[in-house]
Amino acid sequence: MYQSLLDDVTPYHKSRWVFAALLVLGFLARVFLLQGWYIITFSYLIDHVILGFGADDGPELPTRANEEFRPFIRRLPEFKFWYSVTKSTVIAVICTFFDCFNIPVFWPILVMYFITLTCITMKRQIKHMIKYRYLPFTHGKPKYQGHEDTGKIHIPKCNSTMEAVRAKTR
């Protein structure tokens, strides 16, 4: 039953992500309004950083002559990423209902620690992007255009094509 529900929601890409975003916003609003559960929030955010940037060795060079080097291979399929985000958010929301998880902590230290861990995690990816001159955003990328490329496609009319065929057969 659970697997069939997951199978049913798989084609609804936008709806799944809207649901996940609302779930994340609900969790963050709950933490903000209750002013607690900072350890849960910290763990939750670290989980998302590791999920998004991964903790693997990265892409490897080709080992055979016919193998192509691909610097950015998606390590985690979109559905599994959505599923992990949704599952971790539900677990984090459930944890906010129990006071035993509301450990008193000075939250600015957690924020600084989170920023530090995020920068350390992203350092390898940023170096890789610089090495291969990969720009993830369109700002600053060169735009290539042909000299006479107007972008319009010329499709001959059916009548003129049929007349040409008839003329050849006569």
mmCIF file of C-alpha atoms in Angstrom:
data_model
loop_
_atom_site.group_PDB
_atom_site.id
_atom_site.type_symbol
_atom_site.label_atom_id
_atom_site.label_comp_id
_atom_site.label_asym_id
_atom_site.label_seq_id
_atom_site.Cartn_x
_atom_site.Cartn_y
_atom_site.Cartn_z
ATOM 1 C CA MET A 1 0.000 0.000 0.000
ATOM 2 C CA TYR A 2 2.813 2.425 0.928
ATOM 3 C CA GLN A 3 4.782 1.549 -2.211
ATOM 4 C CA SER A 4 1.703 1.964 -4.400
ATOM 5 C CA LEU A 5 1.196 5.459 -2.925
ATOM 6 C CA LEU A 6 4.801 6.334 -3.810
ATOM 7 C CA ASP A 7 4.290 4.913 -7.302
ATOM 8 C CA ASP A 8 1.134 7.000 -7.726
ATOM 9 C CA VAL A 9 2.829 10.316 -6.809
ATOM 10 C CA THR A 10 5.953 9.722 -8.930
ATOM 11 C CA PRO A 11 4.692 11.474 -12.109
ATOM 12 C CA TYR A 12 3.521 14.588 -10.223
ATOM 13 C CA HIS A 13 6.891 16.346 -10.028
ATOM 14 C CA LYS A 14 5.703 19.873 -9.176
ATOM 15 C CA SER A 15 3.041 18.745 -6.727
ATOM 16 C CA ARG A 16 5.543 16.597 -4.816
ATOM 17 C CA TRP A 17 7.981 19.490 -4.454
ATOM 18 C CA VAL A 18 5.243 21.936 -3.449
ATOM 19 C CA PHE A 19 4.185 19.465 -0.749
ATOM 20 C CA ALA A 20 7.807 19.072 0.403
ATOM 21 C CA ALA A 21 8.329 22.854 0.472
ATOM 22 C CA LEU A 22 5.161 23.363 2.521
ATOM 23 C CA LEU A 23 6.282 20.620 4.894
ATOM 24 C CA VAL A 24 9.713 22.254 5.328
ATOM 25 C CA LEU A 25 8.130 25.681 5.865
ATOM 26 C CA GLY A 26 5.753 24.174 8.429
ATOM 27 C CA PHE A 27 8.665 22.616 10.308
ATOM 28 C CA LEU A 28 10.688 25.843 10.280
ATOM 29 C CA ALA A 29 7.644 27.857 11.399
ATOM 30 C CA ARG A 30 7.060 25.414 14.255
ATOM 31 C CA VAL A 31 10.684 25.706 15.417
ATOM 32 C CA PHE A 32 10.604 29.499 15.091
ATOM 33 C CA LEU A 33 7.321 29.905 16.965
ATOM 34 C CA LEU A 34 8.201 27.472 19.762
ATOM 35 C CA GLN A 35 11.763 28.845 20.091
ATOM 36 C CA GLY A 36 13.353 25.462 20.664
ATOM 37 C CA TRP A 37 14.527 22.193 19.149
ATOM 38 C CA TYR A 38 17.686 23.762 17.771
ATOM 39 C CA ILE A 39 19.625 20.497 17.895
ATOM 40 C CA ILE A 40 16.893 18.821 15.821
ATOM 41 C CA THR A 41 16.987 21.706 13.324
ATOM 42 C CA PHE A 42 20.782 21.590 13.151
ATOM 43 C CA SER A 43 20.765 17.837 12.500
ATOM 44 C CA TYR A 44 17.998 18.278 9.947
ATOM 45 C CA LEU A 45 19.923 20.944 8.015
ATOM 46 C CA ILE A 46 23.200 19.003 8.112
ATOM 47 C CA ASP A 47 21.333 16.003 6.715
ATOM 48 C CA HIS A 48 20.123 18.153 3.816
ATOM 49 C CA VAL A 49 23.611 19.535 3.147
ATOM 50 C CA ILE A 50 25.087 16.028 3.026
ATOM 51 C CA LEU A 51 22.161 14.827 0.927
ATOM 52 C CA GLY A 52 22.548 17.687 -1.544
ATOM 53 C CA PHE A 53 26.314 17.791 -1.867
ATOM 54 C CA GLY A 54 27.148 14.226 -0.986
ATOM 55 C CA ALA A 55 30.114 12.753 0.772
ATOM 56 C CA ASP A 56 31.605 10.714 -2.030
ATOM 57 C CA ASP A 57 34.929 10.900 -3.859
ATOM 58 C CA GLY A 58 33.420 12.606 -6.883
ATOM 59 C CA PRO A 59 33.690 11.664 -10.538
ATOM 60 C CA GLU A 60 36.608 9.601 -11.759
ATOM 61 C CA LEU A 61 38.608 9.804 -14.949
ATOM 62 C CA PRO A 62 37.759 7.317 -17.700
ATOM 63 C CA THR A 63 39.578 3.996 -17.487
ATOM 64 C CA ARG A 64 38.915 2.811 -21.069
ATOM 65 C CA ALA A 65 39.522 4.460 -24.417
ATOM 66 C CA ASN A 66 35.831 4.448 -25.364
ATOM 67 C CA GLU A 67 34.668 5.887 -22.031
ATOM 68 C CA GLU A 68 33.706 9.550 -21.834
ATOM 69 C CA PHE A 69 34.629 11.807 -18.889
ATOM 70 C CA ARG A 70 31.572 13.381 -17.347
ATOM 71 C CA PRO A 71 32.446 15.821 -14.586
ATOM 72 C CA PHE A 72 28.907 16.175 -13.207
ATOM 73 C CA ILE A 73 27.062 12.911 -12.917
ATOM 74 C CA ARG A 74 23.941 13.045 -10.819
ATOM 75 C CA ARG A 75 24.586 10.849 -7.794
ATOM 76 C CA LEU A 76 21.067 10.922 -6.431
ATOM 77 C CA PRO A 77 17.940 10.666 -8.605
ATOM 78 C CA GLU A 78 15.361 13.417 -8.151
ATOM 79 C CA PHE A 79 12.685 11.131 -6.713
ATOM 80 C CA LYS A 80 15.020 9.659 -4.097
ATOM 81 C CA PHE A 81 16.155 13.169 -3.177
ATOM 82 C CA TRP A 82 12.526 14.286 -2.755
ATOM 83 C CA TYR A 83 11.719 11.165 -0.773
ATOM 84 C CA SER A 84 14.691 11.706 1.567
ATOM 85 C CA VAL A 85 13.824 15.379 2.086
ATOM 86 C CA THR A 86 10.192 14.550 2.840
ATOM 87 C CA LYS A 87 11.058 11.662 5.151
ATOM 88 C CA SER A 88 13.624 13.662 7.134
ATOM 89 C CA THR A 89 11.190 16.579 7.458
ATOM 90 C CA VAL A 90 8.439 14.318 8.803
ATOM 91 C CA ILE A 91 10.882 12.788 11.309
ATOM 92 C CA ALA A 92 12.040 16.268 12.393
ATOM 93 C CA VAL A 93 8.436 17.442 12.846
ATOM 94 C CA ILE A 94 7.647 14.359 14.955
ATOM 95 C CA CYS A 95 10.721 15.033 17.113
ATOM 96 C CA THR A 96 9.442 18.545 17.915
ATOM 97 C CA PHE A 97 6.474 17.009 19.726
ATOM 98 C CA PHE A 98 8.733 15.484 22.401
ATOM 99 C CA ASP A 99 10.380 17.646 25.052
ATOM 100 C CA CYS A 100 13.233 15.201 25.514
ATOM 101 C CA PHE A 101 14.632 16.411 22.169
ATOM 102 C CA ASN A 102 14.459 20.071 23.193
ATOM 103 C CA ILE A 103 18.006 20.264 24.539
ATOM 104 C CA PRO A 104 18.989 23.764 25.684
ATOM 105 C CA VAL A 105 21.830 25.082 23.546
ATOM 106 C CA PHE A 106 23.193 28.478 22.554
ATOM 107 C CA TRP A 107 21.875 28.570 18.984
ATOM 108 C CA PRO A 108 24.362 31.094 17.482
ATOM 109 C CA ILE A 109 27.131 28.526 18.014
ATOM 110 C CA LEU A 110 25.084 25.983 16.054
ATOM 111 C CA VAL A 111 24.581 28.505 13.240
ATOM 112 C CA MET A 112 28.320 29.159 12.985
ATOM 113 C CA TYR A 113 29.058 25.436 13.118
ATOM 114 C CA PHE A 114 26.474 24.802 10.386
ATOM 115 C CA ILE A 115 28.000 27.484 8.127
ATOM 116 C CA THR A 116 31.483 26.047 8.704
ATOM 117 C CA LEU A 117 30.390 22.486 7.885
ATOM 118 C CA THR A 118 28.529 23.667 4.794
ATOM 119 C CA CYS A 119 31.584 25.540 3.507
ATOM 120 C CA ILE A 120 33.854 22.564 4.147
ATOM 121 C CA THR A 121 31.401 20.253 2.367
ATOM 122 C CA MET A 122 31.044 22.576 -0.620
ATOM 123 C CA LYS A 123 34.773 23.333 -0.898
ATOM 124 C CA ARG A 124 35.504 20.249 -2.988
ATOM 125 C CA GLN A 125 32.554 20.884 -5.327
ATOM 126 C CA ILE A 126 33.511 24.541 -5.813
ATOM 127 C CA LYS A 127 37.132 23.595 -6.606
ATOM 128 C CA HIS A 128 35.856 21.030 -9.111
ATOM 129 C CA MET A 129 33.576 23.616 -10.734
ATOM 130 C CA ILE A 130 36.444 26.080 -11.046
ATOM 131 C CA LYS A 131 38.771 23.417 -12.464
ATOM 132 C CA TYR A 132 36.351 22.453 -15.248
ATOM 133 C CA ARG A 133 35.037 26.020 -15.742
ATOM 134 C CA TYR A 134 31.509 24.973 -14.947
ATOM 135 C CA LEU A 135 29.056 27.817 -14.394
ATOM 136 C CA PRO A 136 25.785 26.561 -12.915
ATOM 137 C CA PHE A 137 23.979 29.824 -13.648
ATOM 138 C CA THR A 138 23.295 31.473 -17.006
ATOM 139 C CA HIS A 139 24.603 34.888 -15.885
ATOM 140 C CA GLY A 140 28.007 35.454 -17.423
ATOM 141 C CA LYS A 141 27.889 32.488 -19.794
ATOM 142 C CA PRO A 142 28.712 33.226 -23.440
ATOM 143 C CA LYS A 143 25.735 33.130 -25.794
ATOM 144 C CA TYR A 144 26.360 31.625 -29.202
ATOM 145 C CA GLN A 145 24.276 32.643 -32.201
ATOM 146 C CA GLY A 146 24.529 31.962 -35.890
ATOM 147 C CA HIS A 147 24.984 34.843 -38.329
ATOM 148 C CA GLU A 148 21.599 34.477 -39.982
ATOM 149 C CA ASP A 149 19.804 32.412 -37.377
ATOM 150 C CA THR A 150 16.409 33.977 -36.803
ATOM 151 C CA GLY A 151 15.053 31.017 -34.880
ATOM 152 C CA LYS A 152 12.144 30.582 -37.304
ATOM 153 C CA ILE A 153 11.489 27.265 -38.962
ATOM 154 C CA HIS A 154 10.351 27.270 -42.571
ATOM 155 C CA ILE A 155 7.775 24.573 -43.275
ATOM 156 C CA PRO A 156 6.644 24.280 -46.896
ATOM 157 C CA LYS A 157 2.925 24.388 -47.517
ATOM 158 C CA CYS A 158 1.225 21.145 -48.402
ATOM 159 C CA ASN A 159 -0.227 22.562 -51.629
ATOM 160 C CA SER A 160 3.138 23.619 -53.052
ATOM 161 C CA THR A 161 4.677 20.274 -52.112
ATOM 162 C CA MET A 162 1.827 18.366 -53.709
ATOM 163 C CA GLU A 163 2.082 20.535 -56.850
ATOM 164 C CA ALA A 164 5.805 19.772 -57.069
ATOM 165 C CA VAL A 165 5.089 16.039 -56.794
ATOM 166 C CA ARG A 166 2.363 16.254 -59.441
ATOM 167 C CA ALA A 167 4.655 18.221 -61.760
ATOM 168 C CA LYS A 168 7.316 15.499 -61.510
ATOM 169 C CA THR A 169 4.846 12.733 -62.316
ATOM 170 C CA ARG A 170 3.468 14.504 -65.426
#
